């Protein structure tokens, strides 16, 4: 049985991380509740949400929330004790095939995780990385070209989402006529709990599966095209890349494409979206960064990712009885929710964590995952996309600002922004 050494006495406030009410509450309320957990009950157990589960074990147990930065880092660095192969992207146990299809290497442990990551990494040669850098600059300019004469737009759909979406589609051989389809299907996969994307709550699983299969078919078409006519692009490199005589299968390429849309598209677009909100609400930080991007861009991007933590959590599963973590001891099969958002707002690591400050050193954040084998493979590209996008906006839209509050995604997994009106 799991044992926990409590840090403080007192009755627990009446809230649960398994309810929509928790995740749709104002962010300052969320911050207060996480701070109570950090101080009083940092390994609190929560039952699973009360939803119909059409797959997996219907009697599965709930999870413990890790809300301290130090505990999140410790668990992430020890994959032998806290594994991902039981499912990293959901607190529900799902069939292994489902986890691998929608999570690719995120939902795997070594040696399969190392094999997939090695195959993918082989394609990111210095020359390929430079090509991506050139594409980021070009596409950021094109995105601004398309809206600059309008004077106002939806910052999320018209600007923030466009750069990472087009980068990933170009990387993976998706033609421009399919960009809208890819955008819509990725919204369904990561925003299925939001009625804007899936109006019928009884169709959530069917909608996710349909979107995933549709994207997989699109990727299989691109793979077939590159196999017939290789090009000087990333997809061709991924198809041809080998480690110890092994290559990525078409199914693995399709799963990797879905992973890129989640880890690369959604997270970067939300970092950019939250960035404009933060800059609008903190005009002193806006002027500081805009006035000297060369000095402030690196810290500013890290601070946006820390504050926003676009991926709210990942899950780990304990592999042995009597496993110690921080002040708690866990047993085999216990689920741990690594609450990245809470860790990135831990006052033990950051002074006044709710304050947006581009001069602070925020590089210890876990917005790209904590150090360990599952640290985000695309972190460098994401940082460049956010940096280049704001450089372009500062230069060509110096008066850009949000004109309303973020329309937040209803999700416990992605700290998303669906819409954000802006003008310039």
Coordinates of C-alpha atoms in Angstrom, one line a residue:
X1 CA 0.0 0.0 0.0
X2 CA 1.2 3.5 -0.8
X3 CA 2.3 5.4 2.3
X4 CA 2.8 9.2 2.5
X5 CA 4.5 11.3 5.0
X6 CA 2.3 14.5 5.3
X7 CA 3.9 17.9 5.6
X8 CA 1.1 19.7 7.5
X9 CA -2.1 19.0 9.3
X10 CA -5.5 20.4 8.4
X11 CA -8.6 19.4 6.5
X12 CA -8.3 19.2 2.7
X13 CA -10.1 21.8 0.6
X14 CA -12.9 20.3 -1.5
X15 CA -11.5 20.0 -5.0
X16 CA -10.4 17.3 -7.3
X17 CA -8.0 17.3 -10.3
X18 CA -10.4 14.8 -11.9
X19 CA -13.2 17.4 -12.4
X20 CA -13.8 19.9 -15.2
X21 CA -14.4 22.5 -12.5
X22 CA -10.7 22.3 -11.4
X23 CA -9.3 22.9 -14.9
X24 CA -11.8 25.5 -16.0
X25 CA -11.4 27.6 -12.9
X26 CA -9.5 30.9 -13.2
X27 CA -5.8 30.4 -13.3
X28 CA -5.2 32.2 -10.0
X29 CA -7.6 29.7 -8.3
X30 CA -5.8 26.8 -9.9
X31 CA -2.5 28.2 -8.6
X32 CA -3.9 28.6 -5.1
X33 CA -5.1 25.0 -5.0
X34 CA -1.8 23.6 -6.3
X35 CA 0.1 25.7 -3.7
X36 CA -2.2 24.1 -1.0
X37 CA -1.2 20.7 -2.3
X38 CA 2.5 21.5 -2.4
X39 CA 2.4 22.7 1.2
X40 CA 0.0 20.2 2.7
X41 CA -0.6 17.1 0.6
X42 CA 2.1 16.9 -2.2
X43 CA 1.2 13.3 -3.2
X44 CA -2.6 13.4 -2.8
X45 CA -4.6 10.5 -4.3
X46 CA -7.4 11.3 -6.7
X47 CA -10.1 9.0 -8.1
X48 CA -10.4 8.9 -11.9
X49 CA -13.0 11.1 -13.5
X50 CA -16.5 9.6 -13.7
X51 CA -16.7 8.9 -17.4
X52 CA -17.7 5.9 -19.5
X53 CA -14.5 4.0 -20.4
X54 CA -15.1 2.0 -23.6
X55 CA -11.6 0.5 -23.5
X56 CA -9.2 -0.8 -20.9
X57 CA -9.9 -2.0 -17.4
X58 CA -13.2 -0.4 -16.1
X59 CA -12.1 -1.0 -12.4
X60 CA -8.7 0.7 -12.6
X61 CA -7.5 2.8 -9.8
X62 CA -6.8 6.5 -9.6
X63 CA -3.6 8.4 -9.4
X64 CA -1.3 10.5 -7.1
X65 CA -0.5 14.1 -8.2
X66 CA 3.1 15.2 -8.0
X67 CA 3.0 19.0 -7.6
X68 CA 6.5 19.8 -6.4
X69 CA 9.2 20.6 -9.0
X70 CA 11.8 18.4 -7.2
X71 CA 9.6 15.4 -7.2
X72 CA 8.7 15.8 -10.9
X73 CA 12.4 16.0 -11.8
X74 CA 13.3 13.0 -9.6
X75 CA 10.6 10.8 -11.1
X76 CA 11.6 11.8 -14.7
X77 CA 15.2 10.9 -14.2
X78 CA 14.4 7.4 -13.0
X79 CA 12.5 5.6 -15.8
X80 CA 13.4 2.2 -14.3
X81 CA 11.4 3.1 -11.3
X82 CA 8.7 5.3 -12.9
X83 CA 7.9 4.0 -16.4
X84 CA 6.0 5.4 -19.4
X85 CA 5.1 2.2 -21.1
X86 CA 1.9 1.8 -19.1
X87 CA 0.7 5.1 -20.6
X88 CA 2.2 8.6 -20.3
X89 CA -0.4 10.8 -21.9
X90 CA -3.5 9.6 -20.0
X91 CA -4.3 8.8 -16.4
X92 CA -6.6 6.0 -17.7
X93 CA -5.0 2.7 -18.6
X94 CA -5.5 2.1 -22.3
X95 CA -4.6 -0.9 -24.6
X96 CA -0.9 -0.8 -25.5
X97 CA -1.8 -0.4 -29.2
X98 CA -3.9 2.7 -28.5
X99 CA -1.1 4.2 -26.4
X100 CA 1.6 3.6 -29.1
X101 CA -0.6 4.8 -31.9
X102 CA -1.4 8.2 -30.3
X103 CA 1.8 8.6 -28.2
X104 CA 4.6 7.0 -30.2
X105 CA 7.8 7.0 -28.2
X106 CA 6.2 9.0 -25.4
X107 CA 4.3 5.9 -24.3
X108 CA 7.3 3.5 -24.6
X109 CA 10.2 2.5 -22.3
X110 CA 13.6 1.3 -23.3
X111 CA 14.7 -0.5 -25.4
X112 CA 11.9 0.3 -27.8
X113 CA 11.9 4.0 -26.7
X114 CA 15.6 4.2 -27.4
X115 CA 15.3 2.6 -30.8
X116 CA 12.5 4.9 -32.0
X117 CA 14.2 8.0 -30.6
X118 CA 17.5 7.0 -32.1
X119 CA 15.9 6.5 -35.6
X120 CA 14.2 9.8 -35.4
X121 CA 17.3 11.6 -34.1
X122 CA 19.4 10.3 -37.0
X123 CA 17.3 12.4 -39.4
X124 CA 18.1 15.7 -37.6
X125 CA 21.6 16.2 -39.1
X126 CA 23.2 19.7 -38.8
X127 CA 22.3 20.4 -42.4
X128 CA 18.7 19.4 -41.8
X129 CA 18.5 21.6 -38.7
X130 CA 19.7 24.5 -40.7
X131 CA 17.1 23.8 -43.3
X132 CA 14.4 23.9 -40.6
X133 CA 15.9 27.2 -39.3
X134 CA 15.5 28.7 -42.7
X135 CA 12.0 27.4 -43.0
X136 CA 11.0 28.9 -39.7
X137 CA 12.1 32.4 -40.8
X138 CA 10.4 32.1 -44.2
X139 CA 7.1 30.8 -42.8
X140 CA 7.0 33.3 -40.0
X141 CA 7.3 36.0 -42.7
X142 CA 4.5 34.4 -44.8
X143 CA 2.2 34.2 -41.8
X144 CA 2.6 37.9 -41.1
X145 CA 2.2 38.8 -44.8
X146 CA -1.2 37.1 -44.9
X147 CA -2.7 39.2 -42.0
X148 CA -0.8 42.4 -41.8
X149 CA -3.2 44.5 -44.0
X150 CA -6.2 43.4 -41.9
X151 CA -5.4 45.3 -38.8
X152 CA -7.0 42.7 -36.5
X153 CA -7.4 38.9 -36.4
X154 CA -7.7 35.8 -34.1
X155 CA -4.2 35.6 -33.0
X156 CA -4.4 31.8 -32.3
X157 CA -5.9 30.6 -35.5
X158 CA -4.4 33.2 -37.9
X159 CA -0.9 33.6 -36.4
X160 CA 0.2 31.4 -33.5
X161 CA -1.1 28.1 -34.9
X162 CA 0.1 28.7 -38.4
X163 CA 3.9 28.7 -37.9
X164 CA 4.3 25.3 -36.1
X165 CA 1.5 23.7 -38.2
X166 CA 3.2 24.6 -41.5
X167 CA 6.6 23.6 -40.2
X168 CA 5.5 20.2 -39.2
X169 CA 3.5 19.6 -42.4
X170 CA 6.5 20.6 -44.5
X171 CA 8.8 18.4 -42.5
X172 CA 6.4 15.4 -43.0
X173 CA 5.6 15.9 -46.7
X174 CA 2.0 17.2 -46.2
X175 CA 0.9 19.4 -49.1
X176 CA -0.6 22.9 -48.4
X177 CA -4.1 21.8 -49.4
X178 CA -4.2 19.5 -46.4
X179 CA -3.1 22.0 -43.8
X180 CA -6.7 22.9 -42.7
X181 CA -7.6 19.2 -42.4
X182 CA -4.5 18.6 -40.2
X183 CA -5.3 21.6 -38.0
X184 CA -8.9 20.4 -37.5
X185 CA -7.9 16.8 -36.7
X186 CA -5.2 17.7 -34.3
X187 CA -7.7 20.0 -32.5
X188 CA -10.0 16.9 -32.1
X189 CA -7.2 14.7 -30.7
X190 CA -6.0 17.1 -28.1
X191 CA -9.2 19.0 -27.5
X192 CA -11.8 16.2 -27.6
X193 CA -13.1 17.2 -24.2
X194 CA -14.0 20.7 -25.4
X195 CA -17.5 21.0 -27.0
X196 CA -16.1 23.3 -29.7
X197 CA -14.2 20.4 -31.2
X198 CA -16.4 17.5 -30.2
X199 CA -20.0 18.7 -29.5
X200 CA -21.3 15.3 -28.5
X201 CA -19.5 14.0 -25.3
X202 CA -20.6 10.4 -26.1
X203 CA -18.6 10.6 -29.3
X204 CA -15.2 11.5 -27.8
X205 CA -13.4 8.2 -28.3
X206 CA -14.9 7.7 -31.7
X207 CA -13.8 11.2 -32.7
X208 CA -10.3 10.8 -31.4
X209 CA -9.9 7.5 -33.3
X210 CA -11.4 8.9 -36.4
X211 CA -9.0 11.9 -36.4
X212 CA -6.0 9.6 -35.7
X213 CA -6.8 7.2 -38.5
X214 CA -7.4 10.1 -40.9
X215 CA -4.0 11.6 -40.1
X216 CA -2.3 8.2 -40.3
X217 CA -3.8 7.7 -43.8
X218 CA -2.6 11.1 -44.9
X219 CA 0.9 10.3 -43.6
X220 CA 0.9 6.9 -45.4
X221 CA 0.2 8.7 -48.6
X222 CA 3.1 11.0 -48.1
X223 CA 5.4 8.1 -47.2
X224 CA 4.4 6.2 -50.4
X225 CA 5.1 9.3 -52.4
X226 CA 8.6 9.7 -50.9
X227 CA 9.4 6.0 -51.3
X228 CA 8.6 6.4 -55.0
X229 CA 10.3 9.7 -55.4
X230 CA 12.7 10.6 -52.5
X231 CA 13.3 14.3 -51.9
X232 CA 15.8 16.4 -50.0
X233 CA 13.5 16.7 -47.0
X234 CA 13.0 15.4 -43.5
X235 CA 10.4 12.7 -44.3
X236 CA 12.7 11.2 -46.9
X237 CA 15.5 11.1 -44.3
X238 CA 13.2 9.5 -41.8
X239 CA 12.2 6.8 -44.3
X240 CA 15.8 6.0 -45.3
X241 CA 17.4 6.4 -41.9
X242 CA 18.7 3.2 -40.2
X243 CA 20.1 2.2 -36.8
X244 CA 21.6 -1.3 -36.6
X245 CA 19.9 -2.1 -39.9
X246 CA 16.4 -1.1 -38.7
X247 CA 14.1 1.5 -40.2
X248 CA 10.9 3.2 -39.1
X249 CA 7.9 1.3 -40.4
X250 CA 5.0 3.2 -42.1
X251 CA 2.9 2.7 -39.0
X252 CA 5.7 4.2 -36.8
X253 CA 6.0 7.1 -39.2
X254 CA 2.3 7.8 -38.9
X255 CA 2.4 7.6 -35.1
X256 CA 5.4 9.9 -35.1
X257 CA 3.5 12.4 -37.3
X258 CA 0.6 12.4 -34.7
X259 CA 3.2 12.9 -31.9
X260 CA 4.7 15.9 -33.8
X261 CA 1.2 17.4 -34.1
X262 CA 0.7 17.1 -30.3
X263 CA 4.2 17.8 -29.0
X264 CA 5.3 20.2 -31.7
X265 CA 2.2 21.9 -33.1
X266 CA -0.1 22.3 -30.1
X267 CA 2.6 23.1 -27.5
X268 CA 4.3 25.8 -29.6
X269 CA 1.1 27.4 -30.8
X270 CA 0.0 27.7 -27.2
X271 CA 3.3 29.1 -26.0
X272 CA 3.0 31.8 -28.7
X273 CA -0.6 32.5 -27.8
X274 CA 0.0 32.7 -24.1
X275 CA 3.0 34.9 -24.9
X276 CA 0.9 37.6 -26.5
X277 CA -1.5 37.5 -23.6
X278 CA 1.3 37.9 -21.1
X279 CA 3.0 40.7 -23.0
X280 CA -0.3 42.6 -23.3
X281 CA -0.9 42.2 -19.6
X282 CA 2.7 43.2 -18.8
X283 CA 3.5 46.2 -21.1
X284 CA 6.8 46.8 -19.2
X285 CA 8.0 43.3 -20.2
X286 CA 6.7 43.9 -23.8
X287 CA 8.7 47.1 -24.2
X288 CA 11.8 45.5 -22.6
X289 CA 11.8 42.5 -25.0
X290 CA 10.8 44.4 -28.1
X291 CA 13.4 47.1 -27.4
X292 CA 16.3 44.6 -27.2
X293 CA 15.4 41.2 -28.6
X294 CA 19.1 40.1 -28.8
X295 CA 19.5 40.5 -25.0
X296 CA 16.1 39.2 -23.9
X297 CA 14.7 36.7 -26.4
X298 CA 16.3 33.6 -24.8
X299 CA 15.1 34.3 -21.2
X300 CA 11.7 35.6 -22.5
X301 CA 11.0 32.4 -24.4
X302 CA 11.9 30.2 -21.4
X303 CA 9.7 32.4 -19.1
X304 CA 6.7 32.0 -21.5
X305 CA 7.1 28.3 -21.5
X306 CA 7.6 28.2 -17.7
X307 CA 4.5 30.3 -17.0
X308 CA 2.3 28.7 -19.6
X309 CA 3.5 25.0 -19.3
X310 CA 1.5 24.1 -22.5
X311 CA 1.6 20.4 -21.6
X312 CA 0.0 20.3 -18.1
X313 CA 1.0 16.8 -17.1
X314 CA 2.5 13.5 -18.1
X315 CA 1.9 10.2 -16.3
X316 CA 4.4 7.7 -14.9
X317 CA 3.7 4.3 -13.4
X318 CA 5.6 2.8 -10.4
X319 CA 7.5 -0.4 -11.3
X320 CA 8.1 -2.0 -7.9
X321 CA 6.7 -2.1 -4.4
X322 CA 8.4 0.1 -1.8
X323 CA 9.6 2.7 -4.3
X324 CA 10.6 5.9 -2.5
X325 CA 10.0 9.4 -4.0
X326 CA 10.4 12.5 -1.9
X327 CA 8.4 12.0 1.3
X328 CA 6.3 9.1 0.0
X329 CA 6.6 5.4 -0.7
X330 CA 4.7 3.9 -3.6
X331 CA 3.9 0.4 -4.8
X332 CA 4.0 -1.3 -8.2
X333 CA 1.2 -0.1 -10.4
X334 CA 0.6 3.2 -8.6
X335 CA 0.0 6.0 -11.1
X336 CA 1.7 9.3 -10.8
X337 CA 0.5 12.5 -12.5
X338 CA 3.6 14.7 -13.0
X339 CA 1.9 18.1 -12.9
X340 CA 4.3 20.2 -15.0
X341 CA 2.2 23.3 -14.6
X342 CA 2.4 23.0 -10.8
X343 CA 6.1 22.3 -10.9
X344 CA 6.7 25.4 -13.0
X345 CA 4.8 27.5 -10.5
X346 CA 6.6 26.1 -7.4
X347 CA 7.7 29.0 -5.2
X348 CA 10.6 26.9 -3.9
X349 CA 12.1 27.3 -7.3
X350 CA 10.8 30.6 -8.6
X351 CA 10.2 33.8 -6.6
X352 CA 6.6 35.1 -7.2
X353 CA 5.9 32.3 -9.7
X354 CA 2.7 33.9 -11.0
X355 CA 4.6 37.0 -12.0
X356 CA 5.8 37.1 -15.7
X357 CA 9.4 38.3 -15.7
X358 CA 11.5 37.9 -18.8
X359 CA 14.7 38.8 -16.8
X360 CA 14.4 35.8 -14.5
X361 CA 16.4 32.7 -15.2
X362 CA 13.7 30.1 -15.9
X363 CA 15.7 27.4 -17.6
X364 CA 15.0 24.9 -14.8
X365 CA 11.3 24.8 -16.0
X366 CA 9.7 21.5 -16.9
X367 CA 7.6 22.9 -19.8
X368 CA 9.4 20.6 -22.2
X369 CA 9.4 17.8 -19.7
X370 CA 11.9 17.3 -16.9
X371 CA 15.5 16.0 -17.6
X372 CA 15.5 12.3 -18.5
X373 CA 15.0 10.1 -21.5
X374 CA 11.7 11.6 -22.4
X375 CA 12.8 15.3 -22.5
X376 CA 11.2 16.9 -25.6
X377 CA 13.1 16.0 -28.7
X378 CA 11.9 19.1 -30.4
X379 CA 12.6 21.6 -27.7
X380 CA 15.3 23.4 -29.7
X381 CA 12.9 23.8 -32.7
X382 CA 10.1 25.0 -30.5
X383 CA 12.3 27.7 -28.9
X384 CA 13.4 28.9 -32.3
X385 CA 9.8 29.1 -33.5
X386 CA 8.7 31.2 -30.6
X387 CA 11.8 33.4 -30.9
X388 CA 11.5 34.0 -34.6
X389 CA 7.7 34.5 -34.5
X390 CA 8.0 37.3 -31.9
X391 CA 11.0 38.8 -33.6
X392 CA 8.8 39.1 -36.8
X393 CA 5.9 40.5 -34.9
X394 CA 8.0 43.1 -33.0
X395 CA 9.6 44.2 -36.3
X396 CA 6.4 44.4 -38.4
X397 CA 3.6 44.8 -35.9
X398 CA 5.1 46.9 -33.1
X399 CA 1.8 47.9 -31.7
X400 CA 0.3 44.3 -31.7
X401 CA -1.7 43.6 -28.6
X402 CA -4.6 41.3 -27.4
X403 CA -8.0 42.9 -27.2
X404 CA -9.7 40.3 -25.0
X405 CA -9.0 37.5 -22.7
X406 CA -7.8 34.0 -23.9
X407 CA -10.6 31.6 -24.7
X408 CA -9.1 28.6 -22.9
X409 CA -9.3 25.0 -24.0
X410 CA -11.3 22.8 -21.7
X411 CA -8.6 20.2 -21.0
X412 CA -6.6 18.8 -18.1
X413 CA -3.8 17.8 -20.5
X414 CA -3.1 20.9 -22.6
X415 CA -3.0 24.4 -21.3
X416 CA -4.5 25.6 -24.5
X417 CA -5.8 28.8 -26.0
X418 CA -8.5 28.4 -28.7
X419 CA -9.0 32.0 -29.6
X420 CA -7.4 35.4 -28.7
X421 CA -8.6 38.6 -30.5
X422 CA -5.8 41.1 -31.3
X423 CA -5.1 44.2 -33.2
X424 CA -2.1 46.2 -34.3

